[in-house]
Structure formats: structure tokens, C-alpha cells
XYZ file of C-alpha atoms in Angstrom:
76
model
C 192.756 133.637 -28.570
C 191.502 133.636 -24.893
C 192.270 136.710 -22.875
C 192.041 136.464 -19.069
C 190.596 139.543 -17.414
C 189.174 140.600 -14.036
C 186.479 142.541 -15.914
C 183.104 140.754 -15.950
C 181.603 143.150 -18.517
C 182.706 144.552 -21.843
C 185.035 147.152 -20.426
C 187.840 145.004 -21.849
C 186.664 146.044 -25.390
C 186.545 149.850 -25.235
C 185.678 150.069 -28.960
C 182.385 148.362 -28.192
C 181.485 151.023 -25.684
C 182.504 153.721 -28.073
C 180.164 152.251 -30.766
C 177.252 152.163 -28.324
C 177.933 155.769 -27.230
C 177.776 156.801 -30.925
C 174.541 154.874 -31.432
C 173.015 156.581 -28.379
C 173.566 159.910 -30.084
C 170.655 158.816 -32.307
C 168.253 159.180 -29.272
C 167.275 162.726 -30.127
C 166.201 161.728 -33.604
C 164.548 158.556 -32.309
C 162.518 160.675 -29.940
C 161.353 162.994 -32.688
C 160.413 160.117 -34.893
C 158.727 157.984 -32.262
C 156.857 160.806 -30.531
C 155.621 162.664 -33.683
C 157.712 165.769 -32.897
C 158.884 167.461 -36.028
C 161.728 169.830 -35.050
C 164.613 168.874 -37.299
C 164.592 169.144 -41.062
C 164.244 165.776 -42.799
C 167.491 166.094 -44.793
C 169.362 166.874 -41.569
C 167.899 163.923 -39.683
C 168.722 161.510 -42.488
C 172.207 162.872 -42.955
C 173.032 162.798 -39.232
C 171.588 159.301 -38.767
C 173.664 157.970 -41.656
C 176.828 159.610 -40.362
C 176.291 158.313 -36.851
C 175.550 154.786 -38.044
C 178.619 154.793 -40.353
C 180.744 155.956 -37.419
C 179.382 153.207 -35.177
C 179.949 150.653 -37.928
C 183.516 151.882 -38.402
C 184.216 151.422 -34.628
C 182.658 147.924 -34.772
C 184.843 146.968 -37.737
C 187.963 147.686 -35.732
C 187.060 145.092 -33.104
C 188.968 141.747 -33.288
C 186.130 139.246 -32.874
C 188.636 136.348 -32.805
C 189.312 137.210 -29.173
C 187.523 135.411 -26.320
C 187.422 136.762 -22.786
C 187.518 134.749 -19.618
C 186.792 136.396 -16.301
C 189.254 135.400 -13.587
C 189.388 136.262 -9.921
C 191.415 139.326 -8.931
C 194.901 138.361 -7.796
C 194.734 140.668 -4.739
């Protein structure tokens, strides 16, 4: 199914942006891991990372990937 939209980005699939926002919540833990900063307990980091990734996956599962988007000129 082709959906015509004036959006030239992915704003037409809000679930996609929601998934990315959830993934970005991992940034604090990524910083700790990548910069050798041990602030958070290991069990908490692992648990939180799993929860956030599961939430992001859940949001991605709800996206109908059979859709195709075509950018069209604004009718104004």
C-alpha cells in the first residue's frame, strides 16, 4: 500500500520515532560503559537495558511494514 504524504521524513510513522526515543534512553548506560565510569550497579544496568530494548522492540513490532510512503508536493 502506497501512502502519499507531504512529510519527507519519518514523521508519518510516529511509532518509529517513539522506538528511537526509547533507544536513546540507553545513552546514560552507554556513556558509563564506553567511558569506564562505574556509577550504576551491574544488575540495574542489565535490567534497565533489557527493559528499554524490549520496549523499543515492542514499538517496532507495531509498525505495519507493508506500507510505502511517497512524498508529494503540498497542495497549498
